[in-house]
Amino acid sequence: MTGASSSDRGLPNATVARLPLYLRALTQLRSQGSQTCSSDQLAESTGVSSANVRKDLSHLGSHGTRGVGYDVDHLRAEIAQAIGQTQDWNVVLVGAGNLGTALAAYPGFTSRGSRIVAVVDADPARVGEQVGDLAIESIDHLETIITERAVSIAIVATPGQAAQTVADQLVGAGVTSILNLAPVALRVPEGVDVRQVDVAAELQILAYHEQRKGHPREEAEVSR
């Protein structure tokens, strides 16, 4: 169960998933000095069809101007408002393994509205280690961290067997949105949103497509 859907809040889930792509493209256009853009330009920059671009933006009340397109700054502000990018969101990252530490050190979150304010781990031997600008903290302090640092979003980067217990702790402490990188489906109450990212599953999907292409080299290797 993944809690309340984005459609409950007025925008289709598919649209919400694409809005960050448009925001990134608009930010790039702005940095290049562009004042207007067309749906075709956004489509080319994001890999989304022009029809879907226009449909998604119409949900925000933006229809552009015939022969001119969309005002880059205005549309960028509209999308930022729609997806909560007019404020910074404090994030706690649980799990200081290879994936967790790589994410904690990634500098790109802050510029896109999310700020990792704590990295926690269950291994006492890791506590105090420096990861980027943060020192790893004990998971025993998770509730205090969430409360005192006004955290509402969490990243779960733990082994699969620990993920549900961690999710329960997060929800119990007041977290209402979770990015789950563990290879398990989390059970959460209504009102808690979960986004699942399973890199191994995505690679399996790509492997399926590669198999369908029937590369002779791969077939030869399998037959040995």
PDB file of N, CA and C in Angstrom, residues 84-156:
ATOM      1  N   GLY A  84       5.686  21.958  -5.006  1.00  0.00           N
ATOM      2  CA  GLY A  84       6.251  22.270  -3.695  1.00  0.00           C
ATOM      3  C   GLY A  84       7.690  22.711  -3.705  1.00  0.00           C
ATOM      4  N   GLN A  85       8.134  23.324  -4.808  1.00  0.00           N
ATOM      5  CA  GLN A  85       9.524  23.758  -4.895  1.00  0.00           C
ATOM      6  C   GLN A  85       9.722  25.224  -4.536  1.00  0.00           C
ATOM      7  N   THR A  86       8.737  25.809  -3.877  1.00  0.00           N
ATOM      8  CA  THR A  86       8.889  27.185  -3.416  1.00  0.00           C
ATOM      9  C   THR A  86       9.424  27.219  -1.990  1.00  0.00           C
ATOM     10  N   GLN A  87       9.739  26.054  -1.438  1.00  0.00           N
ATOM     11  CA  GLN A  87      10.361  25.971  -0.122  1.00  0.00           C
ATOM     12  C   GLN A  87      11.316  24.790  -0.127  1.00  0.00           C
ATOM     13  N   ASP A  88      12.225  24.756   0.834  1.00  0.00           N
ATOM     14  CA  ASP A  88      13.134  23.625   0.974  1.00  0.00           C
ATOM     15  C   ASP A  88      12.503  22.580   1.882  1.00  0.00           C
ATOM     16  N   TRP A  89      12.684  21.310   1.530  1.00  0.00           N
ATOM     17  CA  TRP A  89      12.143  20.205   2.323  1.00  0.00           C
ATOM     18  C   TRP A  89      13.292  19.477   3.000  1.00  0.00           C
ATOM     19  N   ASN A  90      13.193  19.327   4.319  1.00  0.00           N
ATOM     20  CA  ASN A  90      14.216  18.613   5.066  1.00  0.00           C
ATOM     21  C   ASN A  90      13.996  17.108   4.936  1.00  0.00           C
ATOM     22  N   VAL A  91      15.083  16.399   4.661  1.00  0.00           N
ATOM     23  CA  VAL A  91      15.020  14.964   4.388  1.00  0.00           C
ATOM     24  C   VAL A  91      15.972  14.231   5.322  1.00  0.00           C
ATOM     25  N   VAL A  92      15.528  13.082   5.846  1.00  0.00           N
ATOM     26  CA  VAL A  92      16.416  12.205   6.599  1.00  0.00           C
ATOM     27  C   VAL A  92      16.701  10.980   5.739  1.00  0.00           C
ATOM     28  N   LEU A  93      17.959  10.563   5.713  1.00  0.00           N
ATOM     29  CA  LEU A  93      18.360   9.390   4.950  1.00  0.00           C
ATOM     30  C   LEU A  93      18.709   8.281   5.931  1.00  0.00           C
ATOM     31  N   VAL A  94      18.027   7.146   5.804  1.00  0.00           N
ATOM     32  CA  VAL A  94      18.257   6.018   6.708  1.00  0.00           C
ATOM     33  C   VAL A  94      18.997   4.922   5.951  1.00  0.00           C
ATOM     34  N   GLY A  95      20.187   4.593   6.441  1.00  0.00           N
ATOM     35  CA  GLY A  95      21.001   3.570   5.794  1.00  0.00           C
ATOM     36  C   GLY A  95      22.251   4.170   5.187  1.00  0.00           C
ATOM     37  N   ALA A  96      23.389   3.957   5.846  1.00  0.00           N
ATOM     38  CA  ALA A  96      24.643   4.574   5.399  1.00  0.00           C
ATOM     39  C   ALA A  96      25.556   3.567   4.717  1.00  0.00           C
ATOM     40  N   GLY A  97      24.954   2.692   3.920  1.00  0.00           N
ATOM     41  CA  GLY A  97      25.752   1.783   3.104  1.00  0.00           C
ATOM     42  C   GLY A  97      26.306   2.519   1.898  1.00  0.00           C
ATOM     43  N   ASN A  98      26.761   1.762   0.904  1.00  0.00           N
ATOM     44  CA  ASN A  98      27.355   2.393  -0.280  1.00  0.00           C
ATOM     45  C   ASN A  98      26.380   3.327  -0.982  1.00  0.00           C
ATOM     46  N   LEU A  99      25.137   2.851  -1.169  1.00  0.00           N
ATOM     47  CA  LEU A  99      24.140   3.670  -1.854  1.00  0.00           C
ATOM     48  C   LEU A  99      23.774   4.894  -1.023  1.00  0.00           C
ATOM     49  N   GLY A 100      23.546   4.685   0.266  1.00  0.00           N
ATOM     50  CA  GLY A 100      23.157   5.788   1.136  1.00  0.00           C
ATOM     51  C   GLY A 100      24.213   6.870   1.222  1.00  0.00           C
ATOM     52  N   THR A 101      25.473   6.467   1.369  1.00  0.00           N
ATOM     53  CA  THR A 101      26.534   7.471   1.479  1.00  0.00           C
ATOM     54  C   THR A 101      26.725   8.223   0.158  1.00  0.00           C
ATOM     55  N   ALA A 102      26.543   7.519  -0.958  1.00  0.00           N
ATOM     56  CA  ALA A 102      26.645   8.195  -2.260  1.00  0.00           C
ATOM     57  C   ALA A 102      25.554   9.250  -2.402  1.00  0.00           C
ATOM     58  N   LEU A 103      24.349   8.909  -1.981  1.00  0.00           N
ATOM     59  CA  LEU A 103      23.245   9.869  -2.056  1.00  0.00           C
ATOM     60  C   LEU A 103      23.479  11.046  -1.116  1.00  0.00           C
ATOM     61  N   ALA A 104      23.969  10.762   0.076  1.00  0.00           N
ATOM     62  CA  ALA A 104      24.198  11.827   1.055  1.00  0.00           C
ATOM     63  C   ALA A 104      25.234  12.829   0.560  1.00  0.00           C
ATOM     64  N   ALA A 105      26.172  12.346  -0.244  1.00  0.00           N
ATOM     65  CA  ALA A 105      27.232  13.222  -0.748  1.00  0.00           C
ATOM     66  C   ALA A 105      26.847  13.921  -2.045  1.00  0.00           C
ATOM     67  N   TYR A 106      25.705  13.554  -2.616  1.00  0.00           N
ATOM     68  CA  TYR A 106      25.296  14.141  -3.900  1.00  0.00           C
ATOM     69  C   TYR A 106      24.863  15.587  -3.698  1.00  0.00           C
ATOM     70  N   PRO A 107      25.436  16.544  -4.437  1.00  0.00           N
ATOM     71  CA  PRO A 107      25.134  17.960  -4.204  1.00  0.00           C
ATOM     72  C   PRO A 107      23.890  18.477  -4.924  1.00  0.00           C
ATOM     73  N   GLY A 108      23.284  17.642  -5.762  1.00  0.00           N
ATOM     74  CA  GLY A 108      22.207  18.144  -6.614  1.00  0.00           C
ATOM     75  C   GLY A 108      20.839  18.265  -5.979  1.00  0.00           C
ATOM     76  N   PHE A 109      20.648  17.694  -4.785  1.00  0.00           N
ATOM     77  CA  PHE A 109      19.320  17.747  -4.166  1.00  0.00           C
ATOM     78  C   PHE A 109      18.944  19.159  -3.734  1.00  0.00           C
ATOM     79  N   THR A 110      19.893  19.874  -3.163  1.00  0.00           N
ATOM     80  CA  THR A 110      19.604  21.188  -2.587  1.00  0.00           C
ATOM     81  C   THR A 110      19.060  22.154  -3.625  1.00  0.00           C
ATOM     82  N   SER A 111      19.644  22.144  -4.813  1.00  0.00           N
ATOM     83  CA  SER A 111      19.195  23.072  -5.847  1.00  0.00           C
ATOM     84  C   SER A 111      17.811  22.729  -6.368  1.00  0.00           C
ATOM     85  N   ARG A 112      17.306  21.547  -6.014  1.00  0.00           N
ATOM     86  CA  ARG A 112      15.987  21.137  -6.477  1.00  0.00           C
ATOM     87  C   ARG A 112      15.001  20.981  -5.320  1.00  0.00           C
ATOM     88  N   GLY A 113      15.288  21.672  -4.215  1.00  0.00           N
ATOM     89  CA  GLY A 113      14.291  21.810  -3.161  1.00  0.00           C
ATOM     90  C   GLY A 113      14.338  20.824  -2.023  1.00  0.00           C
ATOM     91  N   SER A 114      15.285  19.891  -2.030  1.00  0.00           N
ATOM     92  CA  SER A 114      15.377  18.906  -0.950  1.00  0.00           C
ATOM     93  C   SER A 114      16.750  18.997  -0.292  1.00  0.00           C
ATOM     94  N   ARG A 115      16.746  18.950   1.028  1.00  0.00           N
ATOM     95  CA  ARG A 115      18.006  19.099   1.770  1.00  0.00           C
ATOM     96  C   ARG A 115      18.133  17.956   2.769  1.00  0.00           C
ATOM     97  N   ILE A 116      19.122  17.103   2.577  1.00  0.00           N
ATOM     98  CA  ILE A 116      19.349  16.014   3.528  1.00  0.00           C
ATOM     99  C   ILE A 116      19.961  16.607   4.791  1.00  0.00           C
ATOM    100  N   VAL A 117      19.221  16.512   5.892  1.00  0.00           N
ATOM    101  CA  VAL A 117      19.658  17.131   7.149  1.00  0.00           C
ATOM    102  C   VAL A 117      20.204  16.114   8.137  1.00  0.00           C
ATOM    103  N   ALA A 118      20.061  14.826   7.819  1.00  0.00           N
ATOM    104  CA  ALA A 118      20.588  13.795   8.714  1.00  0.00           C
ATOM    105  C   ALA A 118      20.758  12.488   7.952  1.00  0.00           C
ATOM    106  N   VAL A 119      21.837  11.786   8.286  1.00  0.00           N
ATOM    107  CA  VAL A 119      22.065  10.425   7.805  1.00  0.00           C
ATOM    108  C   VAL A 119      22.143   9.540   9.038  1.00  0.00           C
ATOM    109  N   VAL A 120      21.297   8.522   9.101  1.00  0.00           N
ATOM    110  CA  VAL A 120      21.284   7.661  10.289  1.00  0.00           C
ATOM    111  C   VAL A 120      21.535   6.214   9.887  1.00  0.00           C
ATOM    112  N   ASP A 121      22.068   5.447  10.837  1.00  0.00           N
ATOM    113  CA  ASP A 121      22.373   4.045  10.567  1.00  0.00           C
ATOM    114  C   ASP A 121      22.230   3.246  11.851  1.00  0.00           C
ATOM    115  N   ALA A 122      21.958   1.943  11.688  1.00  0.00           N
ATOM    116  CA  ALA A 122      21.772   1.075  12.853  1.00  0.00           C
ATOM    117  C   ALA A 122      23.087   0.521  13.385  1.00  0.00           C
ATOM    118  N   ASP A 123      24.161   0.674  12.636  1.00  0.00           N
ATOM    119  CA  ASP A 123      25.459   0.138  13.045  1.00  0.00           C
ATOM    120  C   ASP A 123      26.183   1.150  13.931  1.00  0.00           C
ATOM    121  N   PRO A 124      26.369   0.827  15.216  1.00  0.00           N
ATOM    122  CA  PRO A 124      27.050   1.775  16.120  1.00  0.00           C
ATOM    123  C   PRO A 124      28.455   2.139  15.645  1.00  0.00           C
ATOM    124  N   ALA A 125      29.099   1.229  14.913  1.00  0.00           N
ATOM    125  CA  ALA A 125      30.467   1.489  14.457  1.00  0.00           C
ATOM    126  C   ALA A 125      30.519   2.593  13.403  1.00  0.00           C
ATOM    127  N   ARG A 126      29.381   2.856  12.749  1.00  0.00           N
ATOM    128  CA  ARG A 126      29.356   3.893  11.710  1.00  0.00           C
ATOM    129  C   ARG A 126      29.051   5.281  12.272  1.00  0.00           C
ATOM    130  N   VAL A 127      28.492   5.320  13.468  1.00  0.00           N
ATOM    131  CA  VAL A 127      28.090   6.597  14.058  1.00  0.00           C
ATOM    132  C   VAL A 127      29.306   7.506  14.236  1.00  0.00           C
ATOM    133  N   GLY A 128      29.165   8.733  13.768  1.00  0.00           N
ATOM    134  CA  GLY A 128      30.244   9.699  13.861  1.00  0.00           C
ATOM    135  C   GLY A 128      31.058   9.832  12.588  1.00  0.00           C
ATOM    136  N   GLU A 129      30.947   8.845  11.700  1.00  0.00           N
ATOM    137  CA  GLU A 129      31.655   8.945  10.417  1.00  0.00           C
ATOM    138  C   GLU A 129      31.110  10.117   9.613  1.00  0.00           C
ATOM    139  N   GLN A 130      31.982  10.769   8.898  1.00  0.00           N
ATOM    140  CA  GLN A 130      31.589  11.918   8.094  1.00  0.00           C
ATOM    141  C   GLN A 130      31.156  11.469   6.706  1.00  0.00           C
ATOM    142  N   VAL A 131      29.988  11.945   6.281  1.00  0.00           N
ATOM    143  CA  VAL A 131      29.480  11.695   4.929  1.00  0.00           C
ATOM    144  C   VAL A 131      29.118  13.048   4.341  1.00  0.00           C
ATOM    145  N   GLY A 132      29.926  13.525   3.425  1.00  0.00           N
ATOM    146  CA  GLY A 132      29.703  14.877   2.930  1.00  0.00           C
ATOM    147  C   GLY A 132      29.863  15.869   4.068  1.00  0.00           C
ATOM    148  N   ASP A 133      28.841  16.684   4.283  1.00  0.00           N
ATOM    149  CA  ASP A 133      28.880  17.676   5.361  1.00  0.00           C
ATOM    150  C   ASP A 133      28.251  17.159   6.650  1.00  0.00           C
ATOM    151  N   LEU A 134      27.811  15.906   6.657  1.00  0.00           N
ATOM    152  CA  LEU A 134      27.077  15.378   7.800  1.00  0.00           C
ATOM    153  C   LEU A 134      27.832  14.243   8.472  1.00  0.00           C
ATOM    154  N   ALA A 135      27.628  14.127   9.782  1.00  0.00           N
ATOM    155  CA  ALA A 135      28.145  12.984  10.524  1.00  0.00           C
ATOM    156  C   ALA A 135      27.008  11.982  10.689  1.00  0.00           C
ATOM    157  N   ILE A 136      27.307  10.705  10.482  1.00  0.00           N
ATOM    158  CA  ILE A 136      26.283   9.669  10.638  1.00  0.00           C
ATOM    159  C   ILE A 136      25.819   9.633  12.083  1.00  0.00           C
ATOM    160  N   GLU A 137      24.501   9.547  12.265  1.00  0.00           N
ATOM    161  CA  GLU A 137      23.905   9.508  13.597  1.00  0.00           C
ATOM    162  C   GLU A 137      23.234   8.161  13.837  1.00  0.00           C
ATOM    163  N   SER A 138      23.003   7.853  15.094  1.00  0.00           N
ATOM    164  CA  SER A 138      22.384   6.580  15.460  1.00  0.00           C
ATOM    165  C   SER A 138      20.900   6.579  15.136  1.00  0.00           C
ATOM    166  N   ILE A 139      20.422   5.440  14.660  1.00  0.00           N
ATOM    167  CA  ILE A 139      18.999   5.315  14.375  1.00  0.00           C
ATOM    168  C   ILE A 139      18.174   5.414  15.660  1.00  0.00           C
ATOM    169  N   ASP A 140      18.820   5.213  16.793  1.00  0.00           N
ATOM    170  CA  ASP A 140      18.120   5.363  18.075  1.00  0.00           C
ATOM    171  C   ASP A 140      17.611   6.785  18.278  1.00  0.00           C
ATOM    172  N   HIS A 141      18.204   7.745  17.583  1.00  0.00           N
ATOM    173  CA  HIS A 141      17.815   9.150  17.729  1.00  0.00           C
ATOM    174  C   HIS A 141      16.866   9.603  16.619  1.00  0.00           C
ATOM    175  N   LEU A 142      16.332   8.638  15.854  1.00  0.00           N
ATOM    176  CA  LEU A 142      15.543   8.974  14.670  1.00  0.00           C
ATOM    177  C   LEU A 142      14.345   9.857  14.981  1.00  0.00           C
ATOM    178  N   GLU A 143      13.586   9.513  15.999  1.00  0.00           N
ATOM    179  CA  GLU A 143      12.389  10.293  16.319  1.00  0.00           C
ATOM    180  C   GLU A 143      12.747  11.728  16.696  1.00  0.00           C
ATOM    181  N   THR A 144      13.792  11.897  17.490  1.00  0.00           N
ATOM    182  CA  THR A 144      14.226  13.241  17.888  1.00  0.00           C
ATOM    183  C   THR A 144      14.686  14.045  16.678  1.00  0.00           C
ATOM    184  N   ILE A 145      15.427  13.399  15.789  1.00  0.00           N
ATOM    185  CA  ILE A 145      15.910  14.078  14.577  1.00  0.00           C
ATOM    186  C   ILE A 145      14.744  14.573  13.742  1.00  0.00           C
ATOM    187  N   ILE A 146      13.757  13.716  13.541  1.00  0.00           N
ATOM    188  CA  ILE A 146      12.603  14.068  12.711  1.00  0.00           C
ATOM    189  C   ILE A 146      11.829  15.227  13.317  1.00  0.00           C
ATOM    190  N   THR A 147      11.645  15.184  14.619  1.00  0.00           N
ATOM    191  CA  THR A 147      10.876  16.232  15.295  1.00  0.00           C
ATOM    192  C   THR A 147      11.627  17.557  15.323  1.00  0.00           C
ATOM    193  N   GLU A 148      12.875  17.523  15.759  1.00  0.00           N
ATOM    194  CA  GLU A 148      13.629  18.763  15.961  1.00  0.00           C
ATOM    195  C   GLU A 148      14.049  19.431  14.653  1.00  0.00           C
ATOM    196  N   ARG A 149      14.181  18.643  13.583  1.00  0.00           N
ATOM    197  CA  ARG A 149      14.642  19.215  12.306  1.00  0.00           C
ATOM    198  C   ARG A 149      13.515  19.334  11.278  1.00  0.00           C
ATOM    199  N   ALA A 150      12.294  19.171  11.759  1.00  0.00           N
ATOM    200  CA  ALA A 150      11.105  19.370  10.912  1.00  0.00           C
ATOM    201  C   ALA A 150      11.178  18.554   9.625  1.00  0.00           C
ATOM    202  N   VAL A 151      11.427  17.260   9.781  1.00  0.00           N
ATOM    203  CA  VAL A 151      11.546  16.361   8.635  1.00  0.00           C
ATOM    204  C   VAL A 151      10.186  15.754   8.305  1.00  0.00           C
ATOM    205  N   SER A 152       9.807  15.803   7.036  1.00  0.00           N
ATOM    206  CA  SER A 152       8.569  15.138   6.610  1.00  0.00           C
ATOM    207  C   SER A 152       8.821  14.122   5.502  1.00  0.00           C
ATOM    208  N   ILE A 153      10.037  14.129   4.935  1.00  0.00           N
ATOM    209  CA  ILE A 153      10.398  13.213   3.852  1.00  0.00           C
ATOM    210  C   ILE A 153      11.608  12.386   4.281  1.00  0.00           C
ATOM    211  N   ALA A 154      11.579  11.093   3.935  1.00  0.00           N
ATOM    212  CA  ALA A 154      12.700  10.213   4.276  1.00  0.00           C
ATOM    213  C   ALA A 154      13.104   9.383   3.073  1.00  0.00           C
ATOM    214  N   ILE A 155      14.386   9.044   3.029  1.00  0.00           N
ATOM    215  CA  ILE A 155      14.909   8.098   2.048  1.00  0.00           C
ATOM    216  C   ILE A 155      15.307   6.838   2.801  1.00  0.00           C
ATOM    217  N   VAL A 156      14.776   5.697   2.376  1.00  0.00           N
ATOM    218  CA  VAL A 156      15.126   4.419   2.989  1.00  0.00           C
ATOM    219  C   VAL A 156      16.113   3.710   2.070  1.00  0.00           C
TER     220      VAL A 156
END
